[in-house]
């Protein structure tokens, strides 16, 4: 075990390499844009910037926790220490070369952040955490290469759109029109927060990543980009995984050479 | 890989004004719900009724943020293998009388063997049982079953105009016995089935005589499925007393009652455990193999097991996904959208026929090769990647199946049906379904809703886990199988996987020959030989169901 080096993901394609990269917490995600701390808070819509964090319990230091080896082993996150409530950020990622599809987003959340609860669906990935921890995580999720203003979006509800064709500006469809393409600045501007409540002032989240750049950064296979079927190692890895699981379910003694 | 089928392209061209290959479109210009004839009708009706009842009602402006449905194209759906285009709303079972009737026709059916009763009559009571007495008994029961008195005085009875869909039929595997039965009562296996299927079925049934009893649709809509064997048993006993001149209450009647309620009864669905708490003859207890047998498409096109499987899938989608999981277990309206993908726009048809061509090309036909890892991997992977390619090549297809659960169901169904066809083995077929789900998840980096994680990522392990080397236990799974109890979009395809395995082998039935014969009946209201067409008629409001109450309600 001492020499074990996690590989994070199988496969030899460019897409697999991107998946490995994003899942590896030692890789620093490239920052592509700046969104202020206050704007991130406004986009999520859970509290007003400057407002105190709402708490669900007193700070842990004041609670007199019972003796517990796990509590001694695991350092609470700052939000847990303070007793913050749990809030969320949820993303929808287009099938058209978004930087990360749902499973990558979820696995990446697990390898990179502590104290998060993540769900995966085809059209959305909710990430829940203590509020001050969430704000820190959300900032990285919005500012770095794993977010494209046109093909990724923050959507608390009515997430419909990941699989729909793009609009005339290359944006992913959003029924609630939480964001628009500002032709003058060339930027995507949020006019509503993630749940769809209008913002007092629009918030720009930067220019859409150019198509060729997006194709370099994406961790989505597509037959009009990097085809999954061409990554033979990955396909055979999945087939083998399925075969071993099946045989183990039938008779675990039949599985040899693991 | 074999040739692309492109079966869904015609529907895609009707659904969207852009070419199916276009990646871009326009939004927010479609006038919301007003683009939909059906939703416009709903709004008018909702307004009128809200006024009448004095309580707010249907109002699409209540949608989140005050933005109503219809910011994108509210696309129509083509019923697969037909020219019928309908709106999505027409495929919710509440809005579709054919869907309701399919379920009611299944729910109100029980099969009861006659042999035990005849043995009691002959051996215990010394009564003679002849073709004449049998025909007389049946005629008495034709009167009694819908709710009429046969031995009592001053009884209330049901209005024949309300229960005309209630009757019984009988069948036997013995040609001589069948000849003696009045043709009005007989399901004639020789007439209803192609010759080779009739031969298999008659051999399975032998000399036994079975009654197929249909309780009134109104009983099905008012009472639960557990009522059916009780209703039929009561009327069977009364008819026995009448036709064989028995004492009402002599000990032998208890034997008839036991036979009619328990010993000789075949319910369409078994009792469910307390945590899901439904009686017999409710959808959750109907095994996949029974659903495949209830579908009668195999009598119409026995040489096209793909078509047969697709017809069975449509029935299972409506019953298991839309009605059972979508309503009994979940509530709300969302499940319809998941389920209709299997029987609309010819998408699953395309994937299944692609798989069938591949099987013919690589393995020389259906049911000719034993299951093996090489075969499951080759066919399962090829069909899965073909299906996923279609979504990526045709953005309009991706937009049609806009939820991952729809895509996951249809792609994996194609893979499972193909492996079933190749091997004649439904457990191999279901294993390919699970391989497909794992491949899909890695290719797209997404699959379905949470349930797909639960069911499909442990499916490889449980597909061969229970005595799979001793038979086909998969045929007996259903929505009551622990992992399948909450997951829409699966059991429909599983029914197709069972159907294709046996269709590929030219079997006359998949799981129970009695169930197969019981639904080979022209008097049924729903047409079990062409379920998709029937659902289409329901959507067009051209299907006339049973159980209407016009006789006992004020005229409008």
PDB file of N, CA, C and O in Angstrom, chain A residues 123-162:
ATOM      1  N   UNK A 123     -29.134  15.275 -15.412  1.00  0.00           N
ATOM      2  CA  UNK A 123     -29.208  16.684 -15.777  1.00  0.00           C
ATOM      3  C   UNK A 123     -28.866  17.644 -14.667  1.00  0.00           C
ATOM      4  O   UNK A 123     -29.082  18.842 -14.802  1.00  0.00           O
ATOM      5  N   UNK A 124     -28.356  17.145 -13.557  1.00  0.00           N
ATOM      6  CA  UNK A 124     -28.004  18.053 -12.463  1.00  0.00           C
ATOM      7  C   UNK A 124     -27.178  17.344 -11.423  1.00  0.00           C
ATOM      8  O   UNK A 124     -27.270  16.124 -11.270  1.00  0.00           O
ATOM      9  N   UNK A 125     -26.366  18.110 -10.743  1.00  0.00           N
ATOM     10  CA  UNK A 125     -25.541  17.576  -9.670  1.00  0.00           C
ATOM     11  C   UNK A 125     -25.653  18.514  -8.473  1.00  0.00           C
ATOM     12  O   UNK A 125     -25.081  19.605  -8.479  1.00  0.00           O
ATOM     13  N   UNK A 126     -26.411  18.136  -7.468  1.00  0.00           N
ATOM     14  CA  UNK A 126     -26.473  18.965  -6.267  1.00  0.00           C
ATOM     15  C   UNK A 126     -25.273  18.701  -5.368  1.00  0.00           C
ATOM     16  O   UNK A 126     -24.864  17.548  -5.208  1.00  0.00           O
ATOM     17  N   UNK A 127     -24.706  19.749  -4.816  1.00  0.00           N
ATOM     18  CA  UNK A 127     -23.628  19.611  -3.834  1.00  0.00           C
ATOM     19  C   UNK A 127     -24.077  20.361  -2.591  1.00  0.00           C
ATOM     20  O   UNK A 127     -24.385  21.556  -2.662  1.00  0.00           O
ATOM     21  N   UNK A 128     -24.144  19.637  -1.488  1.00  0.00           N
ATOM     22  CA  UNK A 128     -24.582  20.266  -0.241  1.00  0.00           C
ATOM     23  C   UNK A 128     -23.418  20.283   0.741  1.00  0.00           C
ATOM     24  O   UNK A 128     -22.621  19.336   0.792  1.00  0.00           O
ATOM     25  N   UNK A 129     -23.330  21.349   1.518  1.00  0.00           N
ATOM     26  CA  UNK A 129     -22.265  21.464   2.519  1.00  0.00           C
ATOM     27  C   UNK A 129     -22.655  22.540   3.524  1.00  0.00           C
ATOM     28  O   UNK A 129     -23.624  23.286   3.309  1.00  0.00           O
ATOM     29  N   UNK A 130     -21.898  22.629   4.596  1.00  0.00           N
ATOM     30  CA  UNK A 130     -22.100  23.729   5.549  1.00  0.00           C
ATOM     31  C   UNK A 130     -21.869  25.033   4.797  1.00  0.00           C
ATOM     32  O   UNK A 130     -20.979  25.128   3.935  1.00  0.00           O
ATOM     33  N   UNK A 131     -22.647  26.054   5.154  1.00  0.00           N
ATOM     34  CA  UNK A 131     -22.746  27.228   4.278  1.00  0.00           C
ATOM     35  C   UNK A 131     -21.406  27.915   3.999  1.00  0.00           C
ATOM     36  O   UNK A 131     -21.105  28.232   2.852  1.00  0.00           O
ATOM     37  N   UNK A 132     -20.573  28.115   5.022  1.00  0.00           N
ATOM     38  CA  UNK A 132     -19.315  28.842   4.725  1.00  0.00           C
ATOM     39  C   UNK A 132     -18.353  27.954   3.928  1.00  0.00           C
ATOM     40  O   UNK A 132     -17.583  28.453   3.116  1.00  0.00           O
ATOM     41  N   UNK A 133     -18.438  26.630   4.140  1.00  0.00           N
ATOM     42  CA  UNK A 133     -17.616  25.718   3.323  1.00  0.00           C
ATOM     43  C   UNK A 133     -18.112  25.742   1.880  1.00  0.00           C
ATOM     44  O   UNK A 133     -17.330  25.760   0.927  1.00  0.00           O
ATOM     45  N   UNK A 134     -19.421  25.738   1.741  1.00  0.00           N
ATOM     46  CA  UNK A 134     -20.038  25.737   0.407  1.00  0.00           C
ATOM     47  C   UNK A 134     -19.600  26.959  -0.397  1.00  0.00           C
ATOM     48  O   UNK A 134     -19.270  26.845  -1.588  1.00  0.00           O
ATOM     49  N   UNK A 135     -19.577  28.099   0.236  1.00  0.00           N
ATOM     50  CA  UNK A 135     -19.231  29.330  -0.490  1.00  0.00           C
ATOM     51  C   UNK A 135     -17.810  29.262  -1.043  1.00  0.00           C
ATOM     52  O   UNK A 135     -17.532  29.726  -2.148  1.00  0.00           O
ATOM     53  N   UNK A 136     -16.928  28.660  -0.265  1.00  0.00           N
ATOM     54  CA  UNK A 136     -15.530  28.532  -0.707  1.00  0.00           C
ATOM     55  C   UNK A 136     -15.440  27.558  -1.892  1.00  0.00           C
ATOM     56  O   UNK A 136     -14.763  27.819  -2.889  1.00  0.00           O
ATOM     57  N   UNK A 137     -16.152  26.454  -1.746  1.00  0.00           N
ATOM     58  CA  UNK A 137     -16.152  25.442  -2.821  1.00  0.00           C
ATOM     59  C   UNK A 137     -16.781  26.041  -4.081  1.00  0.00           C
ATOM     60  O   UNK A 137     -16.258  25.903  -5.188  1.00  0.00           O
ATOM     61  N   UNK A 138     -17.928  26.709  -3.909  1.00  0.00           N
ATOM     62  CA  UNK A 138     -18.661  27.255  -5.058  1.00  0.00           C
ATOM     63  C   UNK A 138     -17.796  28.215  -5.856  1.00  0.00           C
ATOM     64  O   UNK A 138     -17.845  28.247  -7.084  1.00  0.00           O
ATOM     65  N   UNK A 139     -16.993  28.985  -5.150  1.00  0.00           N
ATOM     66  CA  UNK A 139     -16.144  29.966  -5.848  1.00  0.00           C
ATOM     67  C   UNK A 139     -15.188  29.241  -6.796  1.00  0.00           C
ATOM     68  O   UNK A 139     -15.020  29.642  -7.942  1.00  0.00           O
ATOM     69  N   UNK A 140     -14.595  28.166  -6.298  1.00  0.00           N
ATOM     70  CA  UNK A 140     -13.683  27.417  -7.166  1.00  0.00           C
ATOM     71  C   UNK A 140     -14.444  26.772  -8.327  1.00  0.00           C
ATOM     72  O   UNK A 140     -13.967  26.743  -9.467  1.00  0.00           O
ATOM     73  N   UNK A 141     -15.615  26.274  -8.049  1.00  0.00           N
ATOM     74  CA  UNK A 141     -16.394  25.611  -9.102  1.00  0.00           C
ATOM     75  C   UNK A 141     -16.802  26.579 -10.212  1.00  0.00           C
ATOM     76  O   UNK A 141     -16.946  26.194 -11.360  1.00  0.00           O
ATOM     77  N   UNK A 142     -17.000  27.837  -9.872  1.00  0.00           N
ATOM     78  CA  UNK A 142     -17.451  28.818 -10.861  1.00  0.00           C
ATOM     79  C   UNK A 142     -16.277  29.502 -11.565  1.00  0.00           C
ATOM     80  O   UNK A 142     -16.371  29.852 -12.742  1.00  0.00           O
ATOM     81  N   UNK A 143     -15.174  29.656 -10.869  1.00  0.00           N
ATOM     82  CA  UNK A 143     -14.067  30.455 -11.433  1.00  0.00           C
ATOM     83  C   UNK A 143     -13.084  29.654 -12.287  1.00  0.00           C
ATOM     84  O   UNK A 143     -12.292  30.234 -13.016  1.00  0.00           O
ATOM     85  N   UNK A 144     -13.126  28.348 -12.198  1.00  0.00           N
ATOM     86  CA  UNK A 144     -12.055  27.573 -12.842  1.00  0.00           C
ATOM     87  C   UNK A 144     -12.499  26.902 -14.133  1.00  0.00           C
ATOM     88  O   UNK A 144     -13.647  27.039 -14.557  1.00  0.00           O
ATOM     89  N   UNK A 145     -11.591  26.156 -14.713  1.00  0.00           N
ATOM     90  CA  UNK A 145     -11.792  25.547 -16.030  1.00  0.00           C
ATOM     91  C   UNK A 145     -12.915  24.510 -16.076  1.00  0.00           C
ATOM     92  O   UNK A 145     -13.302  24.084 -17.167  1.00  0.00           O
ATOM     93  N   UNK A 146     -13.406  24.085 -14.933  1.00  0.00           N
ATOM     94  CA  UNK A 146     -14.486  23.100 -14.963  1.00  0.00           C
ATOM     95  C   UNK A 146     -15.862  23.743 -15.124  1.00  0.00           C
ATOM     96  O   UNK A 146     -16.884  23.062 -15.085  1.00  0.00           O
ATOM     97  N   UNK A 147     -15.884  25.053 -15.304  1.00  0.00           N
ATOM     98  CA  UNK A 147     -17.153  25.759 -15.542  1.00  0.00           C
ATOM     99  C   UNK A 147     -17.046  26.538 -16.850  1.00  0.00           C
ATOM    100  O   UNK A 147     -16.096  27.286 -17.057  1.00  0.00           O
ATOM    101  N   UNK A 148     -17.989  26.310 -17.728  1.00  0.00           N
ATOM    102  CA  UNK A 148     -18.081  27.144 -18.924  1.00  0.00           C
ATOM    103  C   UNK A 148     -19.394  27.914 -18.844  1.00  0.00           C
ATOM    104  O   UNK A 148     -20.457  27.293 -18.713  1.00  0.00           O
ATOM    105  N   UNK A 149     -19.357  29.229 -18.893  1.00  0.00           N
ATOM    106  CA  UNK A 149     -20.588  30.015 -18.723  1.00  0.00           C
ATOM    107  C   UNK A 149     -21.701  29.632 -19.700  1.00  0.00           C
ATOM    108  O   UNK A 149     -22.876  29.821 -19.395  1.00  0.00           O
ATOM    109  N   UNK A 150     -21.325  29.080 -20.852  1.00  0.00           N
ATOM    110  CA  UNK A 150     -22.341  28.737 -21.852  1.00  0.00           C
ATOM    111  C   UNK A 150     -22.869  27.318 -21.690  1.00  0.00           C
ATOM    112  O   UNK A 150     -24.032  27.042 -21.972  1.00  0.00           O
ATOM    113  N   UNK A 151     -22.027  26.393 -21.277  1.00  0.00           N
ATOM    114  CA  UNK A 151     -22.424  24.977 -21.276  1.00  0.00           C
ATOM    115  C   UNK A 151     -22.591  24.397 -19.869  1.00  0.00           C
ATOM    116  O   UNK A 151     -22.882  23.217 -19.719  1.00  0.00           O
ATOM    117  N   UNK A 152     -22.289  25.205 -18.849  1.00  0.00           N
ATOM    118  CA  UNK A 152     -22.548  24.774 -17.475  1.00  0.00           C
ATOM    119  C   UNK A 152     -23.423  25.866 -16.858  1.00  0.00           C
ATOM    120  O   UNK A 152     -23.346  27.017 -17.275  1.00  0.00           O
ATOM    121  N   UNK A 153     -24.222  25.490 -15.887  1.00  0.00           N
ATOM    122  CA  UNK A 153     -25.092  26.510 -15.296  1.00  0.00           C
ATOM    123  C   UNK A 153     -25.461  26.146 -13.875  1.00  0.00           C
ATOM    124  O   UNK A 153     -25.501  24.971 -13.517  1.00  0.00           O
ATOM    125  N   UNK A 154     -25.733  27.191 -13.082  1.00  0.00           N
ATOM    126  CA  UNK A 154     -26.210  26.987 -11.712  1.00  0.00           C
ATOM    127  C   UNK A 154     -27.730  27.004 -11.746  1.00  0.00           C
ATOM    128  O   UNK A 154     -28.327  27.987 -12.199  1.00  0.00           O
ATOM    129  N   UNK A 155     -28.340  25.914 -11.289  1.00  0.00           N
ATOM    130  CA  UNK A 155     -29.807  25.804 -11.346  1.00  0.00           C
ATOM    131  C   UNK A 155     -30.319  25.036 -10.138  1.00  0.00           C
ATOM    132  O   UNK A 155     -30.083  23.834 -10.018  1.00  0.00           O
ATOM    133  N   UNK A 156     -31.009  25.723  -9.278  1.00  0.00           N
ATOM    134  CA  UNK A 156     -31.542  25.037  -8.104  1.00  0.00           C
ATOM    135  C   UNK A 156     -32.721  24.155  -8.433  1.00  0.00           C
ATOM    136  O   UNK A 156     -32.875  23.072  -7.886  1.00  0.00           O
ATOM    137  N   UNK A 157     -33.591  24.617  -9.325  1.00  0.00           N
ATOM    138  CA  UNK A 157     -34.753  23.832  -9.747  1.00  0.00           C
ATOM    139  C   UNK A 157     -35.026  24.166 -11.205  1.00  0.00           C
ATOM    140  O   UNK A 157     -34.417  25.073 -11.767  1.00  0.00           O
ATOM    141  N   UNK A 158     -35.936  23.396 -11.831  1.00  0.00           N
ATOM    142  CA  UNK A 158     -36.193  23.544 -13.266  1.00  0.00           C
ATOM    143  C   UNK A 158     -34.860  23.489 -14.017  1.00  0.00           C
ATOM    144  O   UNK A 158     -34.438  24.441 -14.661  1.00  0.00           O
ATOM    145  N   UNK A 159     -34.237  22.328 -13.945  1.00  0.00           N
ATOM    146  CA  UNK A 159     -32.871  22.177 -14.472  1.00  0.00           C
ATOM    147  C   UNK A 159     -32.848  21.798 -15.950  1.00  0.00           C
ATOM    148  O   UNK A 159     -31.789  21.798 -16.581  1.00  0.00           O
ATOM    149  N   UNK A 160     -34.005  21.492 -16.502  1.00  0.00           N
ATOM    150  CA  UNK A 160     -34.182  21.045 -17.884  1.00  0.00           C
ATOM    151  C   UNK A 160     -33.250  21.775 -18.859  1.00  0.00           C
ATOM    152  O   UNK A 160     -33.230  22.993 -18.883  1.00  0.00           O
ATOM    153  N   UNK A 161     -32.498  21.041 -19.644  1.00  0.00           N
ATOM    154  CA  UNK A 161     -31.671  21.701 -20.656  1.00  0.00           C
ATOM    155  C   UNK A 161     -30.383  21.010 -21.042  1.00  0.00           C
ATOM    156  O   UNK A 161     -29.833  21.286 -22.098  1.00  0.00           O
ATOM    157  N   UNK A 162     -29.896  20.066 -20.228  1.00  0.00           N
ATOM    158  CA  UNK A 162     -28.562  19.504 -20.503  1.00  0.00           C
ATOM    159  C   UNK A 162     -28.481  18.833 -21.860  1.00  0.00           C
ATOM    160  O   UNK A 162     -27.430  18.797 -22.487  1.00  0.00           O
TER     161      UNK A 162
END
